[in-house]
Amino acid sequence: MGAMGEAFTQLLIPVAALVGIGFALLQWLLVSKVKVSADSDLNNGYSDRLIEEEEEGIDHEDVAAKCAEIQNAISVGATSFLFTEYRYLTIFMGVFGAIIFLFLGSVKGFSTKSEPCTYNTGSLCKPALANALFSTIAFLLGATTSVLSGFLGMKIATYANARTTLEARKGVGKAFIVAFRSGAVMGFLLAASGLLVLYVSIHLFSLYYGDDWEGLYESITGYGLGGSSMALFGRVGGGIYTKAADVGADLVGKVERNIPEDDPRNPAVIADNVGDNVGDIAGMGSDLFGSYAESSCAALFVASISSFGISHDYTAMSYPLIISSVGIVVCLGTTLFATDFVEIKNVSEIEPSLKRQLVISTVLMTAGIAIVSFFALPSEFTLFNFGSTKTVKNWHLFFCVSIGLWAGLVIGYTTEYYTSNAYSPVQDVADSCRTGAATNVIFGLALGYKSVIIPIFAIAIAIYVSFSMAAMYGIAVAALGMLSTIATGLAIDAYGPISDNAGGIAEMAGMSHKIRQRTDALDAAGNTTAAIGKGFAIGSAALVSLALFGAFVSRAGIETVDVLTPKVFIGLIVGAMLPYWFSAMTMKSVGSAALKMVEEVRRQFNTIPGLMEGRAKPDYATCVKISTDASLREMIPPGALVMLTPLIAGTLFGVETLAGVLAGSLVSGVQVAISASNTGGAWDNAKKYIEAGASEHARSLGPKGSDPHKAAVIGDTIGDPLKDTSGPSLNILIKLMAVESLVFAPFFATHGGLLFKLL
């Protein structure tokens, strides 16, 4: 028994979650102090001379009013899109909830009698029907939390974007703080609410399950399934939305008409800015929430069939939740470093400050894990290891969690090296634009493939160490370690789209060049941090899905997965193909939606008199509608592919083939996802590098509108669907198939493999 008492654990977890939510609300309050309205100068209480330079020919009331108007348009667009999307998702939740109930209920023919436990033989467990019912409830809870966290993130982002623009008039440091605080609101709300809902669900479920921990934690896995299935549609739908608008706006605006990126004359510009919020913020929020829910569920499930669960050691059982609680407290301290302890004076300090966040949180968290592992765990215990048990000491688990945490840092830093324009890889890509778009594309693709190497070694080492120390549980807690600083990770990730929007608003409100430069600097740093966030999401997805894979194999009663048996091998090769099929669907969706957008934007430029001269207003609403319709229609096929594959493979071909499919999709999905994200990020920043013209080399390639710059824009446009639609959605494909297989494992184990039974 560890040194921490049960009562203390019962208190620590909800208190940490509530502190996280309180901190998020405090940050939100601080952001809301920046006023966005026509009489902003009176409210802010600073006189004109405090604003560093006079706007050229525009008085401040005008600017503030204009910002407020644009912000409102973006907010309305994002809200209406998400509401429409969630209407579709509610129907999906109902249907899929019914499928879970019917499939799992049919395992023992809907009987309500207690039955012997699967692992802890000799004692009685609750009936399979209860498992079916509670899995369905957990699924609905997870789905609701996921949708809510995405929606709240979007709300705070659209609330903060204009405020960031207005603060940029006072200096880059002030604008940075607003954008970062708003990111923190989202990070803490998501981490804390995810933990709280999970904690409360476990307690409510235990009222029925009592001492049957095995059934309790098996039904909790539905929570992870709900979180990730919503994330899939949010990511794919949002990704198609944002990129259709972005590609359409870029191709006609920048390449054909030679107007700047966020020019108010461009009809697709509002849709583009709405897209940043629904794709990068709402999608990313749901995605990381899904990872977090699944790694917790995988760890809890494996623990429940080990000595923790069998001897009913509550504190040790809650180890994954305690780690998340400590993570929230650590991230709280880390956030203060960016907002309160160190002030940013200069543009060049933005990116280091964001990277420092990762290092500080990782170092502090390592100490936190050491304390938790020492106090919460017994000094020696046994863990379930594919039919046998493995004896483990508490310091083994400290290493498992820490190696996941540090592997996350390595992946983050590698991603930053390959996508930031401060380093040679992106500068080489920019340099290749001299000879046109083709060389740019070749260099960019090569960079993406190359950037896979180090993250894969980091993941491999993390897997080997954690598995050899603590079997499957080790991998589950390593994934949890990588996600333990999720509040900070999400804060620096959500910072990206917020500053991107701020730049767009500055351009549309016609602010001076100087302010636009500041928002551009914030935005370029945001591109890199968004790439880091995607790296984290992909790395954690790999570990999470491996842990879920292990839990699935245990639950389905497979002794070994042998690659040489034909059943498994066909699964393996088909599974490895799935990420390509999925990417093909999402890329094509973006392409066809972008085509419609380009035609609409061209039509407006050609038929609305005085649009190019700025006398007439473009029709933004039609472009928003094109994006909305396209994304809702196009998110269904890729979603169906991911949701149906495990069901079909498991039911028709059985658990061995399904194990092969999961392993194959994991192995190939990670590579495709990392290379797609980094290629897109590098092209985007190569373009920004040429536009900013900060060095002698960059100036020799620029200015905007030069041939190298046009080549860079083409690369950026190709990279858009890679980095914001296909890449980030793939990590959900990997996790979702694994967690779905785990939830349906009892059904597949009893009724699966129909084809092989018939033959």
PDB file of C-alpha atoms in Angstrom, residues 216-434:
ATOM      1  CA  LEU A 216     -16.441  -0.981 -14.074  1.00  0.00           C
ATOM      2  CA  TYR A 217     -13.224  -0.046 -15.856  1.00  0.00           C
ATOM      3  CA  GLU A 218     -14.113  -2.071 -18.917  1.00  0.00           C
ATOM      4  CA  SER A 219     -17.268  -0.019 -19.385  1.00  0.00           C
ATOM      5  CA  ILE A 220     -15.332   3.228 -18.749  1.00  0.00           C
ATOM      6  CA  THR A 221     -13.399   2.572 -22.002  1.00  0.00           C
ATOM      7  CA  GLY A 222     -16.520   3.850 -23.790  1.00  0.00           C
ATOM      8  CA  TYR A 223     -15.510   7.329 -22.546  1.00  0.00           C
ATOM      9  CA  GLY A 224     -12.406   7.292 -24.744  1.00  0.00           C
ATOM     10  CA  LEU A 225     -14.394   6.009 -27.715  1.00  0.00           C
ATOM     11  CA  GLY A 226     -16.900   8.863 -27.404  1.00  0.00           C
ATOM     12  CA  GLY A 227     -14.141  11.466 -27.115  1.00  0.00           C
ATOM     13  CA  SER A 228     -12.300  10.287 -30.187  1.00  0.00           C
ATOM     14  CA  SER A 229     -15.238   9.644 -32.470  1.00  0.00           C
ATOM     15  CA  MET A 230     -16.368  13.254 -32.050  1.00  0.00           C
ATOM     16  CA  ALA A 231     -12.782  14.407 -32.559  1.00  0.00           C
ATOM     17  CA  LEU A 232     -12.608  12.551 -35.852  1.00  0.00           C
ATOM     18  CA  PHE A 233     -15.585  14.365 -37.332  1.00  0.00           C
ATOM     19  CA  GLY A 234     -14.503  17.672 -35.794  1.00  0.00           C
ATOM     20  CA  ARG A 235     -11.004  17.326 -37.222  1.00  0.00           C
ATOM     21  CA  VAL A 236     -12.045  16.136 -40.684  1.00  0.00           C
ATOM     22  CA  GLY A 237     -15.037  18.485 -41.014  1.00  0.00           C
ATOM     23  CA  GLY A 238     -13.147  21.471 -39.629  1.00  0.00           C
ATOM     24  CA  GLY A 239     -10.058  20.621 -41.692  1.00  0.00           C
ATOM     25  CA  ILE A 240     -12.001  20.468 -44.950  1.00  0.00           C
ATOM     26  CA  TYR A 241     -13.797  23.708 -44.071  1.00  0.00           C
ATOM     27  CA  THR A 242     -10.691  25.703 -43.277  1.00  0.00           C
ATOM     28  CA  LYS A 243      -8.603  24.475 -46.175  1.00  0.00           C
ATOM     29  CA  ALA A 244     -11.273  24.851 -48.857  1.00  0.00           C
ATOM     30  CA  ALA A 245     -11.504  28.519 -47.866  1.00  0.00           C
ATOM     31  CA  ASP A 246      -7.741  28.969 -47.474  1.00  0.00           C
ATOM     32  CA  VAL A 247      -6.782  27.386 -50.795  1.00  0.00           C
ATOM     33  CA  GLY A 248      -9.570  29.232 -52.627  1.00  0.00           C
ATOM     34  CA  ALA A 249      -8.625  32.582 -51.090  1.00  0.00           C
ATOM     35  CA  ASP A 250      -4.905  32.104 -51.816  1.00  0.00           C
ATOM     36  CA  LEU A 251      -5.205  30.907 -55.394  1.00  0.00           C
ATOM     37  CA  VAL A 252      -7.439  33.707 -56.624  1.00  0.00           C
ATOM     38  CA  GLY A 253      -6.348  36.461 -54.254  1.00  0.00           C
ATOM     39  CA  LYS A 254      -2.592  36.102 -54.101  1.00  0.00           C
ATOM     40  CA  VAL A 255      -1.698  34.303 -57.316  1.00  0.00           C
ATOM     41  CA  GLU A 256      -4.236  35.727 -59.788  1.00  0.00           C
ATOM     42  CA  ARG A 257      -5.213  39.128 -58.415  1.00  0.00           C
ATOM     43  CA  ASN A 258      -2.003  39.954 -56.546  1.00  0.00           C
ATOM     44  CA  ILE A 259      -3.779  41.243 -53.425  1.00  0.00           C
ATOM     45  CA  PRO A 260      -2.457  40.505 -49.888  1.00  0.00           C
ATOM     46  CA  GLU A 261      -3.486  37.452 -47.889  1.00  0.00           C
ATOM     47  CA  ASP A 262      -6.311  38.770 -45.712  1.00  0.00           C
ATOM     48  CA  ASP A 263      -7.463  41.587 -47.959  1.00  0.00           C
ATOM     49  CA  PRO A 264     -11.104  42.568 -47.219  1.00  0.00           C
ATOM     50  CA  ARG A 265     -11.802  42.640 -50.985  1.00  0.00           C
ATOM     51  CA  ASN A 266     -11.307  38.874 -51.102  1.00  0.00           C
ATOM     52  CA  PRO A 267     -14.741  37.179 -50.744  1.00  0.00           C
ATOM     53  CA  ALA A 268     -13.278  34.035 -49.102  1.00  0.00           C
ATOM     54  CA  VAL A 269     -11.474  35.918 -46.354  1.00  0.00           C
ATOM     55  CA  ILE A 270     -14.115  35.561 -43.624  1.00  0.00           C
ATOM     56  CA  ALA A 271     -14.534  31.847 -44.384  1.00  0.00           C
ATOM     57  CA  ASP A 272     -10.746  31.455 -44.138  1.00  0.00           C
ATOM     58  CA  ASN A 273     -10.622  33.046 -40.680  1.00  0.00           C
ATOM     59  CA  VAL A 274     -13.664  31.102 -39.478  1.00  0.00           C
ATOM     60  CA  GLY A 275     -11.893  27.962 -40.655  1.00  0.00           C
ATOM     61  CA  ASP A 276      -8.882  28.563 -38.421  1.00  0.00           C
ATOM     62  CA  ASN A 277     -11.215  28.411 -35.441  1.00  0.00           C
ATOM     63  CA  VAL A 278     -13.297  25.395 -36.375  1.00  0.00           C
ATOM     64  CA  GLY A 279     -10.381  23.320 -37.687  1.00  0.00           C
ATOM     65  CA  ASP A 280      -7.350  24.196 -35.635  1.00  0.00           C
ATOM     66  CA  ILE A 281      -9.087  25.068 -32.379  1.00  0.00           C
ATOM     67  CA  ALA A 282     -12.283  23.042 -32.100  1.00  0.00           C
ATOM     68  CA  GLY A 283     -10.747  20.093 -33.950  1.00  0.00           C
ATOM     69  CA  MET A 284      -7.464  20.166 -32.024  1.00  0.00           C
ATOM     70  CA  GLY A 285      -9.295  20.486 -28.700  1.00  0.00           C
ATOM     71  CA  SER A 286     -11.446  17.437 -29.323  1.00  0.00           C
ATOM     72  CA  ASP A 287      -8.442  15.538 -30.675  1.00  0.00           C
ATOM     73  CA  LEU A 288      -6.200  16.015 -27.639  1.00  0.00           C
ATOM     74  CA  PHE A 289      -9.138  15.450 -25.310  1.00  0.00           C
ATOM     75  CA  GLY A 290      -9.679  12.115 -27.087  1.00  0.00           C
ATOM     76  CA  SER A 291      -6.022  11.104 -26.645  1.00  0.00           C
ATOM     77  CA  TYR A 292      -6.174  12.063 -23.003  1.00  0.00           C
ATOM     78  CA  ALA A 293      -9.403  10.153 -22.357  1.00  0.00           C
ATOM     79  CA  GLU A 294      -8.133   7.060 -24.142  1.00  0.00           C
ATOM     80  CA  SER A 295      -4.751   6.868 -22.456  1.00  0.00           C
ATOM     81  CA  SER A 296      -6.484   7.210 -19.074  1.00  0.00           C
ATOM     82  CA  CYS A 297      -8.986   4.494 -20.027  1.00  0.00           C
ATOM     83  CA  ALA A 298      -6.292   2.139 -21.322  1.00  0.00           C
ATOM     84  CA  ALA A 299      -4.238   2.533 -18.143  1.00  0.00           C
ATOM     85  CA  LEU A 300      -7.273   2.097 -15.876  1.00  0.00           C
ATOM     86  CA  PHE A 301      -8.434  -0.982 -17.771  1.00  0.00           C
ATOM     87  CA  VAL A 302      -5.042  -2.734 -17.590  1.00  0.00           C
ATOM     88  CA  ALA A 303      -4.711  -1.809 -13.898  1.00  0.00           C
ATOM     89  CA  SER A 304      -8.148  -3.180 -13.067  1.00  0.00           C
ATOM     90  CA  ILE A 305      -7.098  -6.681 -14.146  1.00  0.00           C
ATOM     91  CA  SER A 306      -3.775  -6.431 -12.254  1.00  0.00           C
ATOM     92  CA  SER A 307      -3.062  -6.578  -8.542  1.00  0.00           C
ATOM     93  CA  PHE A 308      -4.337  -2.982  -8.051  1.00  0.00           C
ATOM     94  CA  GLY A 309      -7.797  -3.973  -9.175  1.00  0.00           C
ATOM     95  CA  ILE A 310      -7.902  -7.400  -7.610  1.00  0.00           C
ATOM     96  CA  SER A 311      -6.736  -6.171  -4.178  1.00  0.00           C
ATOM     97  CA  HIS A 312      -8.922  -3.005  -4.524  1.00  0.00           C
ATOM     98  CA  ASP A 313      -6.117  -0.524  -3.827  1.00  0.00           C
ATOM     99  CA  TYR A 314      -7.977   2.678  -4.671  1.00  0.00           C
ATOM    100  CA  THR A 315      -5.001   5.058  -4.595  1.00  0.00           C
ATOM    101  CA  ALA A 316      -2.786   2.907  -6.809  1.00  0.00           C
ATOM    102  CA  MET A 317      -5.726   2.306  -9.129  1.00  0.00           C
ATOM    103  CA  SER A 318      -6.152   6.075  -9.530  1.00  0.00           C
ATOM    104  CA  TYR A 319      -2.469   6.576 -10.414  1.00  0.00           C
ATOM    105  CA  PRO A 320      -3.292   7.782 -13.971  1.00  0.00           C
ATOM    106  CA  LEU A 321      -5.771  10.327 -12.615  1.00  0.00           C
ATOM    107  CA  ILE A 322      -3.341  11.549  -9.963  1.00  0.00           C
ATOM    108  CA  ILE A 323      -0.702  12.148 -12.649  1.00  0.00           C
ATOM    109  CA  SER A 324      -3.170  14.268 -14.611  1.00  0.00           C
ATOM    110  CA  SER A 325      -4.040  16.221 -11.463  1.00  0.00           C
ATOM    111  CA  VAL A 326      -0.384  16.986 -10.793  1.00  0.00           C
ATOM    112  CA  GLY A 327      -0.047  17.923 -14.474  1.00  0.00           C
ATOM    113  CA  ILE A 328      -2.718  20.612 -14.117  1.00  0.00           C
ATOM    114  CA  VAL A 329      -0.943  22.140 -11.113  1.00  0.00           C
ATOM    115  CA  VAL A 330       2.456  22.037 -12.881  1.00  0.00           C
ATOM    116  CA  CYS A 331       1.059  23.675 -16.028  1.00  0.00           C
ATOM    117  CA  LEU A 332      -0.510  26.383 -13.895  1.00  0.00           C
ATOM    118  CA  GLY A 333       2.927  27.364 -12.608  1.00  0.00           C
ATOM    119  CA  THR A 334       4.412  27.103 -16.089  1.00  0.00           C
ATOM    120  CA  THR A 335       1.806  29.422 -17.602  1.00  0.00           C
ATOM    121  CA  LEU A 336       2.685  32.166 -15.136  1.00  0.00           C
ATOM    122  CA  PHE A 337       6.234  32.163 -16.562  1.00  0.00           C
ATOM    123  CA  ALA A 338       4.897  33.277 -19.936  1.00  0.00           C
ATOM    124  CA  THR A 339       2.299  35.772 -18.728  1.00  0.00           C
ATOM    125  CA  ASP A 340       3.617  37.251 -15.493  1.00  0.00           C
ATOM    126  CA  PHE A 341       7.247  36.498 -14.639  1.00  0.00           C
ATOM    127  CA  VAL A 342       8.991  37.267 -17.926  1.00  0.00           C
ATOM    128  CA  GLU A 343       7.923  40.135 -20.155  1.00  0.00           C
ATOM    129  CA  ILE A 344       8.399  40.002 -23.915  1.00  0.00           C
ATOM    130  CA  LYS A 345       9.887  43.178 -25.349  1.00  0.00           C
ATOM    131  CA  ASN A 346      10.986  42.040 -28.754  1.00  0.00           C
ATOM    132  CA  VAL A 347       9.680  40.060 -31.703  1.00  0.00           C
ATOM    133  CA  SER A 348      12.604  37.638 -31.506  1.00  0.00           C
ATOM    134  CA  GLU A 349      11.636  36.572 -27.965  1.00  0.00           C
ATOM    135  CA  ILE A 350       8.243  35.131 -28.932  1.00  0.00           C
ATOM    136  CA  GLU A 351       9.275  31.697 -30.135  1.00  0.00           C
ATOM    137  CA  PRO A 352      11.877  31.046 -27.382  1.00  0.00           C
ATOM    138  CA  SER A 353       9.259  31.981 -24.799  1.00  0.00           C
ATOM    139  CA  LEU A 354       6.815  29.418 -26.183  1.00  0.00           C
ATOM    140  CA  LYS A 355       9.503  26.746 -26.357  1.00  0.00           C
ATOM    141  CA  ARG A 356      10.529  27.553 -22.794  1.00  0.00           C
ATOM    142  CA  GLN A 357       6.986  26.632 -21.765  1.00  0.00           C
ATOM    143  CA  LEU A 358       7.570  23.078 -22.968  1.00  0.00           C
ATOM    144  CA  VAL A 359      10.885  22.726 -21.125  1.00  0.00           C
ATOM    145  CA  ILE A 360       9.678  24.223 -17.842  1.00  0.00           C
ATOM    146  CA  SER A 361       6.553  22.090 -17.756  1.00  0.00           C
ATOM    147  CA  THR A 362       8.533  18.943 -18.612  1.00  0.00           C
ATOM    148  CA  VAL A 363      11.166  19.497 -15.913  1.00  0.00           C
ATOM    149  CA  LEU A 364       8.625  20.363 -13.205  1.00  0.00           C
ATOM    150  CA  MET A 365       6.418  17.453 -14.237  1.00  0.00           C
ATOM    151  CA  THR A 366       9.316  14.994 -13.917  1.00  0.00           C
ATOM    152  CA  ALA A 367       9.644  15.983 -10.256  1.00  0.00           C
ATOM    153  CA  GLY A 368       5.876  15.718  -9.848  1.00  0.00           C
ATOM    154  CA  ILE A 369       5.838  12.188 -11.288  1.00  0.00           C
ATOM    155  CA  ALA A 370       8.621  11.115  -8.928  1.00  0.00           C
ATOM    156  CA  ILE A 371       6.639  12.276  -5.888  1.00  0.00           C
ATOM    157  CA  VAL A 372       3.399  10.675  -7.077  1.00  0.00           C
ATOM    158  CA  SER A 373       5.050   7.347  -7.967  1.00  0.00           C
ATOM    159  CA  PHE A 374       6.684   7.185  -4.564  1.00  0.00           C
ATOM    160  CA  PHE A 375       3.604   8.060  -2.488  1.00  0.00           C
ATOM    161  CA  ALA A 376       0.675   6.663  -4.440  1.00  0.00           C
ATOM    162  CA  LEU A 377       2.027   3.246  -5.384  1.00  0.00           C
ATOM    163  CA  PRO A 378       2.920   0.242  -3.229  1.00  0.00           C
ATOM    164  CA  SER A 379       6.668  -0.455  -3.367  1.00  0.00           C
ATOM    165  CA  GLU A 380       6.046  -3.698  -5.257  1.00  0.00           C
ATOM    166  CA  PHE A 381       3.036  -5.029  -7.174  1.00  0.00           C
ATOM    167  CA  THR A 382       2.108  -7.242 -10.101  1.00  0.00           C
ATOM    168  CA  LEU A 383       0.792  -6.186 -13.511  1.00  0.00           C
ATOM    169  CA  PHE A 384      -1.173  -8.185 -16.049  1.00  0.00           C
ATOM    170  CA  ASN A 385       1.042  -9.216 -18.977  1.00  0.00           C
ATOM    171  CA  PHE A 386      -0.821 -11.220 -21.675  1.00  0.00           C
ATOM    172  CA  GLY A 387      -2.023 -14.062 -19.521  1.00  0.00           C
ATOM    173  CA  SER A 388       0.895 -14.045 -17.061  1.00  0.00           C
ATOM    174  CA  THR A 389       1.739 -11.497 -14.372  1.00  0.00           C
ATOM    175  CA  LYS A 390       4.818  -9.331 -14.085  1.00  0.00           C
ATOM    176  CA  THR A 391       6.280  -8.083 -10.797  1.00  0.00           C
ATOM    177  CA  VAL A 392       7.031  -4.356 -10.901  1.00  0.00           C
ATOM    178  CA  LYS A 393       8.467  -1.829  -8.431  1.00  0.00           C
ATOM    179  CA  ASN A 394       7.136   1.705  -8.060  1.00  0.00           C
ATOM    180  CA  TRP A 395      10.246   3.390  -9.508  1.00  0.00           C
ATOM    181  CA  HIS A 396       9.734   1.402 -12.714  1.00  0.00           C
ATOM    182  CA  LEU A 397       6.530   3.315 -13.301  1.00  0.00           C
ATOM    183  CA  PHE A 398       8.302   6.611 -12.648  1.00  0.00           C
ATOM    184  CA  PHE A 399      10.580   5.770 -15.576  1.00  0.00           C
ATOM    185  CA  CYS A 400       7.670   4.760 -17.802  1.00  0.00           C
ATOM    186  CA  VAL A 401       5.795   8.025 -17.312  1.00  0.00           C
ATOM    187  CA  SER A 402       8.937  10.168 -17.546  1.00  0.00           C
ATOM    188  CA  ILE A 403      10.156   8.590 -20.746  1.00  0.00           C
ATOM    189  CA  GLY A 404       6.801   9.315 -22.352  1.00  0.00           C
ATOM    190  CA  LEU A 405       7.031  12.904 -21.142  1.00  0.00           C
ATOM    191  CA  TRP A 406      10.568  13.425 -22.456  1.00  0.00           C
ATOM    192  CA  ALA A 407       9.825  11.643 -25.737  1.00  0.00           C
ATOM    193  CA  GLY A 408       7.067  14.231 -26.187  1.00  0.00           C
ATOM    194  CA  LEU A 409       9.604  17.009 -25.679  1.00  0.00           C
ATOM    195  CA  VAL A 410      11.994  15.438 -28.214  1.00  0.00           C
ATOM    196  CA  ILE A 411       9.177  15.164 -30.777  1.00  0.00           C
ATOM    197  CA  GLY A 412       8.164  18.769 -30.092  1.00  0.00           C
ATOM    198  CA  TYR A 413      11.691  20.076 -30.571  1.00  0.00           C
ATOM    199  CA  THR A 414      12.344  18.012 -33.705  1.00  0.00           C
ATOM    200  CA  THR A 415       9.125  19.289 -35.236  1.00  0.00           C
ATOM    201  CA  GLU A 416      10.168  22.813 -34.367  1.00  0.00           C
ATOM    202  CA  TYR A 417      13.569  22.334 -36.018  1.00  0.00           C
ATOM    203  CA  TYR A 418      11.986  21.106 -39.248  1.00  0.00           C
ATOM    204  CA  THR A 419       9.171  23.667 -39.454  1.00  0.00           C
ATOM    205  CA  SER A 420      10.556  26.911 -38.014  1.00  0.00           C
ATOM    206  CA  ASN A 421      12.092  29.394 -40.429  1.00  0.00           C
ATOM    207  CA  ALA A 422      14.905  30.085 -37.973  1.00  0.00           C
ATOM    208  CA  TYR A 423      16.694  26.873 -39.009  1.00  0.00           C
ATOM    209  CA  SER A 424      18.301  25.578 -42.179  1.00  0.00           C
ATOM    210  CA  PRO A 425      15.674  22.993 -43.298  1.00  0.00           C
ATOM    211  CA  VAL A 426      12.994  25.625 -43.975  1.00  0.00           C
ATOM    212  CA  GLN A 427      15.558  28.102 -45.315  1.00  0.00           C
ATOM    213  CA  ASP A 428      16.714  25.463 -47.820  1.00  0.00           C
ATOM    214  CA  VAL A 429      13.124  24.975 -48.946  1.00  0.00           C
ATOM    215  CA  ALA A 430      12.745  28.751 -49.325  1.00  0.00           C
ATOM    216  CA  ASP A 431      15.984  28.885 -51.289  1.00  0.00           C
ATOM    217  CA  SER A 432      14.734  26.212 -53.701  1.00  0.00           C
ATOM    218  CA  CYS A 433      11.909  28.582 -54.730  1.00  0.00           C
ATOM    219  CA  ARG A 434      14.456  30.439 -56.898  1.00  0.00           C
TER     220      ARG A 434
END
